[in-house]
Short mmCIF file of C-alpha atoms and ligand atoms in Angstrom, two decimals:
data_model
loop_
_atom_site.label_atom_id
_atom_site.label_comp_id
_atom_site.label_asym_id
_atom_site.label_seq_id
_atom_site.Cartn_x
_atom_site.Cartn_y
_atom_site.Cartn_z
CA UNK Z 1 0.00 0.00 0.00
CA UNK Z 2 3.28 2.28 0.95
CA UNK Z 3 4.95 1.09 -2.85
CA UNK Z 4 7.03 4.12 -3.75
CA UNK Z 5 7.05 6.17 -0.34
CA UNK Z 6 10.04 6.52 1.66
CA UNK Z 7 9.46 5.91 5.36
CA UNK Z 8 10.40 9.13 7.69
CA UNK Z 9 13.36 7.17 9.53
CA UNK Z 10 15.00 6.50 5.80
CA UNK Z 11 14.28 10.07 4.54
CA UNK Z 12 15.73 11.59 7.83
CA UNK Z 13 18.49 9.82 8.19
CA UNK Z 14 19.69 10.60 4.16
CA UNK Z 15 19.33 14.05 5.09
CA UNK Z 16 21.23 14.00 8.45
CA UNK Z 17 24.20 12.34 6.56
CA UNK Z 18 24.32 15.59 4.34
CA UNK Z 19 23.96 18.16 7.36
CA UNK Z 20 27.75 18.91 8.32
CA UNK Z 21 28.13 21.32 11.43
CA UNK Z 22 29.17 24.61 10.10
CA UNK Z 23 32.76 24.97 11.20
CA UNK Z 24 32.57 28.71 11.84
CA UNK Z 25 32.91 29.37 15.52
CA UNK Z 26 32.45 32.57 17.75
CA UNK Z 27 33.13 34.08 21.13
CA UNK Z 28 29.49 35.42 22.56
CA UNK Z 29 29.45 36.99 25.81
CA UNK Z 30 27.84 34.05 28.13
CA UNK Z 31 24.98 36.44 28.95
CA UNK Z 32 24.00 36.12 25.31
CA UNK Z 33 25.06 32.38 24.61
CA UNK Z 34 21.50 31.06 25.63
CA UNK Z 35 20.03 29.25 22.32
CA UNK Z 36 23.85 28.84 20.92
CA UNK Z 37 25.24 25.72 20.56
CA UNK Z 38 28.44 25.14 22.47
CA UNK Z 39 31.62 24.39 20.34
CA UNK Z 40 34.00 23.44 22.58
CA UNK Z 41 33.47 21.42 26.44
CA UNK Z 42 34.03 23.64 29.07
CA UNK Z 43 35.66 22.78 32.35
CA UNK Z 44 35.74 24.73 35.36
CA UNK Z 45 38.56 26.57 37.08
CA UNK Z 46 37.30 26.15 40.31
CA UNK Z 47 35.84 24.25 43.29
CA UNK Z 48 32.04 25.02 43.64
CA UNK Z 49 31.42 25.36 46.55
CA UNK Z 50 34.85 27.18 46.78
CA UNK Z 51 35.13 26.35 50.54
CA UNK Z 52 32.78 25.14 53.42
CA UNK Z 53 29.72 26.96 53.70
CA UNK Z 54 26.37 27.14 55.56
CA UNK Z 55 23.26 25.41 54.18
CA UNK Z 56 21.07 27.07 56.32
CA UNK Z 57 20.50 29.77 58.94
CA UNK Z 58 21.56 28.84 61.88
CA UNK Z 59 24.91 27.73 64.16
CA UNK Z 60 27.51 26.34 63.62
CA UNK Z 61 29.25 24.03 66.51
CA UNK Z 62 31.45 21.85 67.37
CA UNK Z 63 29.24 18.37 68.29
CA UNK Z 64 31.72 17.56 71.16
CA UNK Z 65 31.30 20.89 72.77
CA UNK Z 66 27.86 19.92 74.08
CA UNK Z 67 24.20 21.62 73.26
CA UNK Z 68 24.92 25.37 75.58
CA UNK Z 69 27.36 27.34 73.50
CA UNK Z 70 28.19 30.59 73.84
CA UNK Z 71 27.71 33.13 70.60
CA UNK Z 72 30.78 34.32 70.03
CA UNK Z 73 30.63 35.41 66.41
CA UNK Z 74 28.36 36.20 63.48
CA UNK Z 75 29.56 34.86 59.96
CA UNK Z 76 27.27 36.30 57.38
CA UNK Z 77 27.75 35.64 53.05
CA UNK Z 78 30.27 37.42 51.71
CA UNK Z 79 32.10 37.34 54.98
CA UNK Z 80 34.99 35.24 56.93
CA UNK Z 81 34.46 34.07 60.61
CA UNK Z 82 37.40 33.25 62.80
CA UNK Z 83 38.31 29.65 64.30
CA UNK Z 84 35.58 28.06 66.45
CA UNK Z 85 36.97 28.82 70.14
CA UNK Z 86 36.34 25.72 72.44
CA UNK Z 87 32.55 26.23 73.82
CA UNK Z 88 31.50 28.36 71.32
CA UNK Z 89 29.21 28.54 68.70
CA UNK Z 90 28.81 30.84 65.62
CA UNK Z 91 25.75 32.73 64.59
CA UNK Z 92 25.79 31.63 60.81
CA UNK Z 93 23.72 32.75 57.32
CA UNK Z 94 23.12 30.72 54.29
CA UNK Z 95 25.90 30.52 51.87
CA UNK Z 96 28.59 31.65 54.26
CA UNK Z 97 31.67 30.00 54.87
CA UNK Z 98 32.37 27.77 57.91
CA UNK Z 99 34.65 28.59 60.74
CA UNK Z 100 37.65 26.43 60.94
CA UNK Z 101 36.73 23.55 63.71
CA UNK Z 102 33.02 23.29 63.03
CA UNK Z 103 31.48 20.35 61.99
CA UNK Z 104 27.81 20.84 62.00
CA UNK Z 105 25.55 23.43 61.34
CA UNK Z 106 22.31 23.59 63.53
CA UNK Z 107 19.16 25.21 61.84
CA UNK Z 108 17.52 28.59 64.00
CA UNK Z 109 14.64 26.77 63.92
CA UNK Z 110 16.37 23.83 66.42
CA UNK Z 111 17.52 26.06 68.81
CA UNK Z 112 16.45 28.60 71.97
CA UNK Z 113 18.71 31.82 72.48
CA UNK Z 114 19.34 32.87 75.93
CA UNK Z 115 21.19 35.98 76.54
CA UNK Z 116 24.74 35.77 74.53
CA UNK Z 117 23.94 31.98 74.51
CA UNK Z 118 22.19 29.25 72.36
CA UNK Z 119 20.81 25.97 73.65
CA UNK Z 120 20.74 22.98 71.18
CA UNK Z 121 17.39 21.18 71.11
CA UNK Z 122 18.35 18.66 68.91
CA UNK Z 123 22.07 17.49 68.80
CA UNK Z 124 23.38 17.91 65.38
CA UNK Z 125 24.90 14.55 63.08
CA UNK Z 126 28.27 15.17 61.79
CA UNK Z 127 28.28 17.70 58.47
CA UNK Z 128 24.51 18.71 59.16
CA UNK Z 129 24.06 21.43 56.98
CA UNK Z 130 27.24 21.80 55.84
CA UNK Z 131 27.41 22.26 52.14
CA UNK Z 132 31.39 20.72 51.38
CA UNK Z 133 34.07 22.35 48.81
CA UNK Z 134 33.69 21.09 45.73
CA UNK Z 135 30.52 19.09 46.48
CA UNK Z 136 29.16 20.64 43.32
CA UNK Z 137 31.66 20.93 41.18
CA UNK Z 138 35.31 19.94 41.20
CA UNK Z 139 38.01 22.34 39.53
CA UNK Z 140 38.75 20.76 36.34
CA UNK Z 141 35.46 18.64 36.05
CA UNK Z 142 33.52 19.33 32.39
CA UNK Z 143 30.33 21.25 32.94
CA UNK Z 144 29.18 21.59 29.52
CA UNK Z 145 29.86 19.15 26.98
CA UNK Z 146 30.39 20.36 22.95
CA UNK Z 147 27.84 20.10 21.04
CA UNK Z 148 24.81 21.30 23.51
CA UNK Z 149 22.54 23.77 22.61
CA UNK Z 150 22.42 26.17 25.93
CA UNK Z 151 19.22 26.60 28.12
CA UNK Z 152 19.38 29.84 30.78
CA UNK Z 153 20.47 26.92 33.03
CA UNK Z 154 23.40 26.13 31.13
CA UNK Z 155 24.47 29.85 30.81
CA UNK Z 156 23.86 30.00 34.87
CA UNK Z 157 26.23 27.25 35.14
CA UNK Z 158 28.83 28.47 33.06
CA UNK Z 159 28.96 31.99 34.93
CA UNK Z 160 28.88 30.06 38.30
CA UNK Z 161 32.44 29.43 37.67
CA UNK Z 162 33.36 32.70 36.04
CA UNK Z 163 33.20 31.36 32.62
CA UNK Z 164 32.25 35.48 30.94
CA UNK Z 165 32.14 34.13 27.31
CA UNK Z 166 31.92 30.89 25.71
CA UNK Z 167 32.87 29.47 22.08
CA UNK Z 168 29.84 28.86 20.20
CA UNK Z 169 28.93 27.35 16.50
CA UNK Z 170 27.85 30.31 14.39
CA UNK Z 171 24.42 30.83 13.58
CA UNK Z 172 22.93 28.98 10.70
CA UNK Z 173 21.36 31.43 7.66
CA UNK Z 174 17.37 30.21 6.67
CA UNK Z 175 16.11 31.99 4.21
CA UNK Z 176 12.28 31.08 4.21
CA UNK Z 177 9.65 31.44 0.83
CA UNK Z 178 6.12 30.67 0.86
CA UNK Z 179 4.98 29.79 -2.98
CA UNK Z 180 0.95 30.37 -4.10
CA UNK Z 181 -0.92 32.99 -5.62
CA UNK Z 182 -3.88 32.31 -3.35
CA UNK Z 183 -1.53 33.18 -0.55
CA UNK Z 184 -1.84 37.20 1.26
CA UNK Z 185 -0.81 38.74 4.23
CA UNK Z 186 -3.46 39.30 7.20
CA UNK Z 187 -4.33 43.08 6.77
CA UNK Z 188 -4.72 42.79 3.29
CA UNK Z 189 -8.08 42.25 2.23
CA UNK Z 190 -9.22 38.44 1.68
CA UNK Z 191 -10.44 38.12 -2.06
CA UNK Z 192 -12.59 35.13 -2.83
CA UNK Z 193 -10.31 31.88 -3.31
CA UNK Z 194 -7.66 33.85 -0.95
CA UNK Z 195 -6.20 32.40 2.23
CA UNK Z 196 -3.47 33.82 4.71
CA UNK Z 197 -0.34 33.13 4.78
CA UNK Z 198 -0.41 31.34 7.83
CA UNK Z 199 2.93 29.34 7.41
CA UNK Z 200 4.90 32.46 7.16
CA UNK Z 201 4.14 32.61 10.76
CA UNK Z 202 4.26 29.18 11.89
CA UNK Z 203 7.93 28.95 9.82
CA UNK Z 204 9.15 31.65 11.20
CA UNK Z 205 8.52 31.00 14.61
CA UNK Z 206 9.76 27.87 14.29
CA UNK Z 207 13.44 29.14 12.34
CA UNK Z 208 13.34 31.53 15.41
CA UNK Z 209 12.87 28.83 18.12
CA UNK Z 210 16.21 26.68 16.63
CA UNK Z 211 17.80 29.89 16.89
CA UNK Z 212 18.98 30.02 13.33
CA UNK Z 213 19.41 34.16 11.51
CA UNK Z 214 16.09 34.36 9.28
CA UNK Z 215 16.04 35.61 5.94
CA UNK Z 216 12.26 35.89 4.78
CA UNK Z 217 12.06 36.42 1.26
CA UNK Z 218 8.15 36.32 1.37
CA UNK Z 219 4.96 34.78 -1.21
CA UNK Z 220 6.20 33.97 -4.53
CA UNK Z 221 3.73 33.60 -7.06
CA UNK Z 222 3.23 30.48 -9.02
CA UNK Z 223 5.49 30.99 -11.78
CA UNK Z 224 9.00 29.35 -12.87
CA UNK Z 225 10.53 32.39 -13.54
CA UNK Z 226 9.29 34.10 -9.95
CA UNK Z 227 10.58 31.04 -8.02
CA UNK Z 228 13.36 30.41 -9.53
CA UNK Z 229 14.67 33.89 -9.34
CA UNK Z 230 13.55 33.87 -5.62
CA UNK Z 231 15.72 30.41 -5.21
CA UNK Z 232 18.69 32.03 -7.01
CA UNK Z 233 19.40 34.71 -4.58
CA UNK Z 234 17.91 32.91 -1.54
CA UNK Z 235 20.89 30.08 -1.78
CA UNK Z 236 23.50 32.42 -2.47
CA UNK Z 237 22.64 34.43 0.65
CA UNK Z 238 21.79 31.54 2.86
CA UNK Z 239 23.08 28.12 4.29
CA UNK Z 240 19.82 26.68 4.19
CA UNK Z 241 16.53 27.85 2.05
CA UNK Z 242 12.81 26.01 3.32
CA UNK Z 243 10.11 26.89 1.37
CA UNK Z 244 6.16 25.73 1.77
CA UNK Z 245 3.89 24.66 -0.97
CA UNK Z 246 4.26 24.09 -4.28
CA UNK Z 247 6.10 20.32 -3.96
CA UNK Z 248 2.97 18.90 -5.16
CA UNK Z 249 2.96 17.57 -8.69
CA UNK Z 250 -0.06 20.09 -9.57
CA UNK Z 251 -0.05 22.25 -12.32
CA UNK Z 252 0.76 25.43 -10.45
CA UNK Z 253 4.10 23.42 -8.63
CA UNK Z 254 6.93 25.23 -9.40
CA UNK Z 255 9.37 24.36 -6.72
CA UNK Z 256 10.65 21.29 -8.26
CA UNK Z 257 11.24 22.25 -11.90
CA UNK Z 258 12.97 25.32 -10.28
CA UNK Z 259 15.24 23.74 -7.91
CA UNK Z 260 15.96 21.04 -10.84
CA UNK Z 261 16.91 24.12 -12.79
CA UNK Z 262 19.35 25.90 -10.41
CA UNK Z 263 20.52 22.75 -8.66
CA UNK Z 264 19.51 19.27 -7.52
CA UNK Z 265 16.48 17.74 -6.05
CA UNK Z 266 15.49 14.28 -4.01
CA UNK Z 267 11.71 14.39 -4.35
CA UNK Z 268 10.25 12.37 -1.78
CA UNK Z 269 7.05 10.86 -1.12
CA UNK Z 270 7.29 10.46 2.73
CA UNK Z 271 4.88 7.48 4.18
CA UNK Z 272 3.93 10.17 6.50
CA UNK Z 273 0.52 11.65 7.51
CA UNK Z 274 0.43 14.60 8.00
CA UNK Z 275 3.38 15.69 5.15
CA UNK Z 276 3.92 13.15 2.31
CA UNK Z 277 5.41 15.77 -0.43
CA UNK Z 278 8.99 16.10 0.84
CA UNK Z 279 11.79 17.48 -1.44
CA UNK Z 280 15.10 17.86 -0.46
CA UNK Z 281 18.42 18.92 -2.64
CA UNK Z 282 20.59 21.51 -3.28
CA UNK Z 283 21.22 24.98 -4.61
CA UNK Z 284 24.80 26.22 -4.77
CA UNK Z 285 26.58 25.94 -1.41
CA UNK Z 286 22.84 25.62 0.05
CA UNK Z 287 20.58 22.94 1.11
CA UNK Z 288 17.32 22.87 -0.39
CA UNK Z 289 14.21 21.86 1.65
CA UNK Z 290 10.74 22.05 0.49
CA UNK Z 291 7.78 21.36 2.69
CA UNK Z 292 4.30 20.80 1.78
CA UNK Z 293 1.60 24.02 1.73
CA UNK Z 294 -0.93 22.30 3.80
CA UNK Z 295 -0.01 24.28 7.50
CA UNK Z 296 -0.68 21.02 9.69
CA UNK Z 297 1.68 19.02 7.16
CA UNK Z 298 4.43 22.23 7.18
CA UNK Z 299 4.62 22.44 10.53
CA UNK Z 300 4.80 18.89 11.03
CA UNK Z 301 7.20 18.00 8.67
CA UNK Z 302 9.22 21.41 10.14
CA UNK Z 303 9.66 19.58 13.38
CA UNK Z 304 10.73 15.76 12.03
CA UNK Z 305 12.95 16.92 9.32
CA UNK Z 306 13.82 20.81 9.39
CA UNK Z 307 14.19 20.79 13.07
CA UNK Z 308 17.03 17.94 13.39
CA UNK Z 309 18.72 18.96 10.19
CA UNK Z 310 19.13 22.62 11.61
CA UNK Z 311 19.99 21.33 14.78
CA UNK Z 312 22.84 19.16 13.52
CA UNK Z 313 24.09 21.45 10.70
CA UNK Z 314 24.39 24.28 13.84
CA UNK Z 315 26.73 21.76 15.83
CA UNK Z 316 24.18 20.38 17.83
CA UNK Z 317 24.86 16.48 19.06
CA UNK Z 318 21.64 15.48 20.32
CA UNK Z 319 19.47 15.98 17.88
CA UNK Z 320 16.89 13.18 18.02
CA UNK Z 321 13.74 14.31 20.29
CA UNK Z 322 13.44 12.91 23.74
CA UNK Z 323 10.15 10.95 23.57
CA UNK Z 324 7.69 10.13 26.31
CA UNK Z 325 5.84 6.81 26.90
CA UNK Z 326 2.07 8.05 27.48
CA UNK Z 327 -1.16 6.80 27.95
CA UNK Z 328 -4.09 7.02 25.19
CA UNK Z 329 -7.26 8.17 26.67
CA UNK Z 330 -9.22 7.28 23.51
CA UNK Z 331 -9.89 5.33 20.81
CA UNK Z 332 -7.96 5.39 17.20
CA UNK Z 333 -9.57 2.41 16.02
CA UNK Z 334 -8.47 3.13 11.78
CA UNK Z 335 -4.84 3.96 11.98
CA UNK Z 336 -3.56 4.89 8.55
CA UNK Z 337 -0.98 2.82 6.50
CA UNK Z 338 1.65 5.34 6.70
CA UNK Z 339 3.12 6.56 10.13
CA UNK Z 340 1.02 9.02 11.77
CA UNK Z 341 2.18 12.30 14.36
CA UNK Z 342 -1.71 12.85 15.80
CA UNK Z 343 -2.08 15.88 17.74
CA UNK Z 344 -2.92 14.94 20.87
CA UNK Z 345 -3.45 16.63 24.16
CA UNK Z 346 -2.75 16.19 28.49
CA UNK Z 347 -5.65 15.87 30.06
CA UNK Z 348 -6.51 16.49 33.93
CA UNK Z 349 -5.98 12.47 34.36
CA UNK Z 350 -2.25 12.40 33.24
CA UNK Z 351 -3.06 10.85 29.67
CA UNK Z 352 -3.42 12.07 26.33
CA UNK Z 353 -6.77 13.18 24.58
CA UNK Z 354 -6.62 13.56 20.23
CA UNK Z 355 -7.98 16.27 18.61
CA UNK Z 356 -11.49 15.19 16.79
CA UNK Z 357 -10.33 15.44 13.72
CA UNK Z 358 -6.53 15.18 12.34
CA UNK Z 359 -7.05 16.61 9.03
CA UNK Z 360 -4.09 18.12 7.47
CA UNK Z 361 -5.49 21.91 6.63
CA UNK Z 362 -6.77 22.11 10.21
CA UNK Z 363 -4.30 24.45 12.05
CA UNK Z 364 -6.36 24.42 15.19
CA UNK Z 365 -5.31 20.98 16.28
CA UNK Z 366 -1.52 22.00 15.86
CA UNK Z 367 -2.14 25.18 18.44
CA UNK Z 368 -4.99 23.10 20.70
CA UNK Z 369 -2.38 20.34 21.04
CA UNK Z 370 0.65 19.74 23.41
CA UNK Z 371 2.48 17.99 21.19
CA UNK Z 372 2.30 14.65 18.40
CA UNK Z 373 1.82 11.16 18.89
CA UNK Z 374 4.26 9.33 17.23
CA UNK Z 375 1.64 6.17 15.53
CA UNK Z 376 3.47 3.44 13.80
CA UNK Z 377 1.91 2.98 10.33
CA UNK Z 378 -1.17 0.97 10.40
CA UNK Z 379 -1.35 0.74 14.39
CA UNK Z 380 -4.98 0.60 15.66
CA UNK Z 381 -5.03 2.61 19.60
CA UNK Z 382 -6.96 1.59 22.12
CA UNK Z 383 -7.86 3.14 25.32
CA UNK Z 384 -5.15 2.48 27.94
CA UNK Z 385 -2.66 1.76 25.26
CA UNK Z 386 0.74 3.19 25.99
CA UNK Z 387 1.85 5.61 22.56
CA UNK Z 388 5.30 7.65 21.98
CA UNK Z 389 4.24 11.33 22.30
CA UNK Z 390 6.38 14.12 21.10
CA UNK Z 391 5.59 17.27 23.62
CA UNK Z 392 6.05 20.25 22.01
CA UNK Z 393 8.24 21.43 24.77
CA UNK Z 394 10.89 18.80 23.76
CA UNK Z 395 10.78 19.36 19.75
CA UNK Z 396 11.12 23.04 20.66
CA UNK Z 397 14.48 22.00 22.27
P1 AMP T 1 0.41 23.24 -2.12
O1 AMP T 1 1.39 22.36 -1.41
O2 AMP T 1 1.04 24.46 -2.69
O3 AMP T 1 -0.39 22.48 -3.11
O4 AMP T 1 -0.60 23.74 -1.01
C1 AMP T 1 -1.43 22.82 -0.33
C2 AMP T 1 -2.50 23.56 0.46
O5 AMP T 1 -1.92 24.37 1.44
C3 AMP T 1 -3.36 24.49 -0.38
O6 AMP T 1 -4.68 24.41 0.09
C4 AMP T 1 -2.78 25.83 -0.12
O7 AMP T 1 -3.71 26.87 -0.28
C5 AMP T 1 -2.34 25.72 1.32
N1 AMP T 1 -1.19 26.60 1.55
C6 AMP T 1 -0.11 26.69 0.76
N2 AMP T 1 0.76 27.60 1.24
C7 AMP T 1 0.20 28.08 2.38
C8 AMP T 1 0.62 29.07 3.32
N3 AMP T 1 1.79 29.71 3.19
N4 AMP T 1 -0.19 29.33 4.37
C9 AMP T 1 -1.36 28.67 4.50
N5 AMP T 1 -1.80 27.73 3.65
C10 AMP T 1 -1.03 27.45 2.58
MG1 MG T 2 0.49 25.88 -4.07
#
């Protein structure tokens, strides 16, 4: 029933083998390195914590001293406390550093103040509280390996240890084109047999999200001349050119008689649903990728080919999406033949819910959804069934 479709895992991986990392590489100041891709591991310089330091508010003691210790000292961050004195204990604040000969910490909460004294309630275990050097991180250990693509945590991280800039993959150039004659932009009026250009929006978004430097070169009308000349000057400005629509062997597809005509093309039939029309080549020094025009099938086929290939060809390693095993909470009783990515929803009991109908044109499941089920081709669902779902929050990664 598939004869002549290429299954998504053989398509992918075909284009993955042609996505080299750019080798351009850049210094960004860490404060703007969120989104990047990280060219080289970084290791840190220094002990985290750099010396002993308080967990909590509190005391810190010596256990052998007994539970009635007189307050010698207050240690607050920032600051350093002398050695404990025998009998002693020192008033202590989060984060700050230890006094030589304690060996616990005990919480406020645990204790009674009387006078220039404190009084124990509970005697304190050995290290209580006590947050050791390099308990975090050891000087020299690798925080960040090559190859990730930075979250605000990983930025944190790398400025915890003093790290001010870090050498990062350079930006990938997309230049973007949206093919049809029906196509205009909202404000415009809508003449009969018109539709928005929704997947200027979607596309864009999504080019912005992988953190790649957009080059929108607009609607093309349905000509060979118009798209080819649009092609032309797309691939020699940019590393990578995605268009929508226009893959379709209709009479008003020009993409692939263009892209044979400046370069070459792979056109695909993808045993896909959403997608199927897939073309992928090369202009120039550019890649080539055309998606369908349907917007379910663009964005779609966006996140299970466009968003690993821009991943990889930015330096990323990990570019496969981390799936999730998750319960169905309905019926899909007539799978299709070819591999399905449903749209599918959490509900309040912790499993998925589909959108009523999957139909490719229907952009409302794509923005009601939290993400795709993954359906192996011809795979009937039935309630309680486990399925691999795709959130949206880890294809956006
Ligand atoms: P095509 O792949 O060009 O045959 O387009 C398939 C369907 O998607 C048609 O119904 C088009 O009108 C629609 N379509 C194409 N491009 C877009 C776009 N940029 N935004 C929204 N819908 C589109
Ligand atoms: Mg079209």
């Amino acid at each position: 029933m598939n004869k002549g479709l290429l299954s998504v895992d053989e398509a992918l991986s075909q284009m993955l083998e042609q996505a080299k990392p750019v080798s351009d590489v850049e210094d960004v100041p860490t404060l703007e390195a969120t989104g990047r891709v990280l060219a080289r591991p970084q290791r840190s310089t220094m002990d985290v914590p750099p010396m002993d330091n308080s967990a909590m508010d509190g005391y810190a003691v010596r256990i052998a001293d007994g539970t009635r210790l007189r307050v010698a000292q207050k240690i607050m961050a920032g600051s350093v406390g002398k050695a404990l004195e025998p009998g002693t204990a020192a008033r202590i604040f989060t984060g700050a550093p230890i006094p030589a000969g304690a060996d616990a910490v005990v919480m406020q909460e645990h204790t009674t103040v009387s006078g220039d004294s404190v009084v124990l309630n509970r005697k304190p275990k050995p290290g209580e509280w006590i947050r050791t050097v390099a308990s975090d991180i050891a000087r020299g250990a690798e925080i960040l390996p090559a190859g990730k693509r930075l979250l605000p945590q990983d930025t944190g991280l790398a400025a915890s240890v003093g790290i001010r800039s870090l050498p990062v993959f350079r930006r990938l150039r997309l230049g973007l084109f949206f093919t049809g004659d029906e196509l205009v932009m909202p404000g415009e009026p809508l003449a009969p047999g018109r539709i928005y250009n929704s997947n200027r929006f979607t596309l864009r978004g999504l080019a912005e999200v992988f953190g790649t430097e957009l080059r929108d070169y607009g609607i093309v009308p349905d000509s060979l001349a118009a798209t080819r000349a649009v092609l032309r000057k797309a691939a020699a400005e940019c590393d990578v050119v995605v268009t929508s629509g226009g893959v379709s062997v209709g009479d008003a597809d020009y993409v692939k008689p263009a892209v044979e005509a400046e370069g070459t093309l792979l056109m695909w039939r993808i045993a896909m649903k959403p997608g199927r029309p897939l073309a992928f080549g090369n202009v120039g020094k550019s890649f080539f990728i055309g998606l369908p025009g349907n917007p379910v099938s663009s964005f779609v086929t966006f996140l299970i080919f466009v968003r690993p290939f821009l991943l990889k060809a930015q330096g990323a390693t990990h570019v496969e999406p981390h799936a999730i095993a998750a319960r169905a909470d309905f019926d899909w009783p007539e799978p299709d033949s070819r591999r399905e990515f449903l749209r599918a929803k959490w509900d309040r009991q912790g499993g998925l819910e589909l959108y009523p109908t999957q139909d490719s044109a229907v952009l409302t499941s794509t923005a009601w959804a939290d993400g795709l089920i993954d359906n192996p081709a011809g795979h009937a669902i039935r309630r309680g069934d486990s399925v691999r779902f795709l959130p949206y929050a880890e294809l956006y990664r």
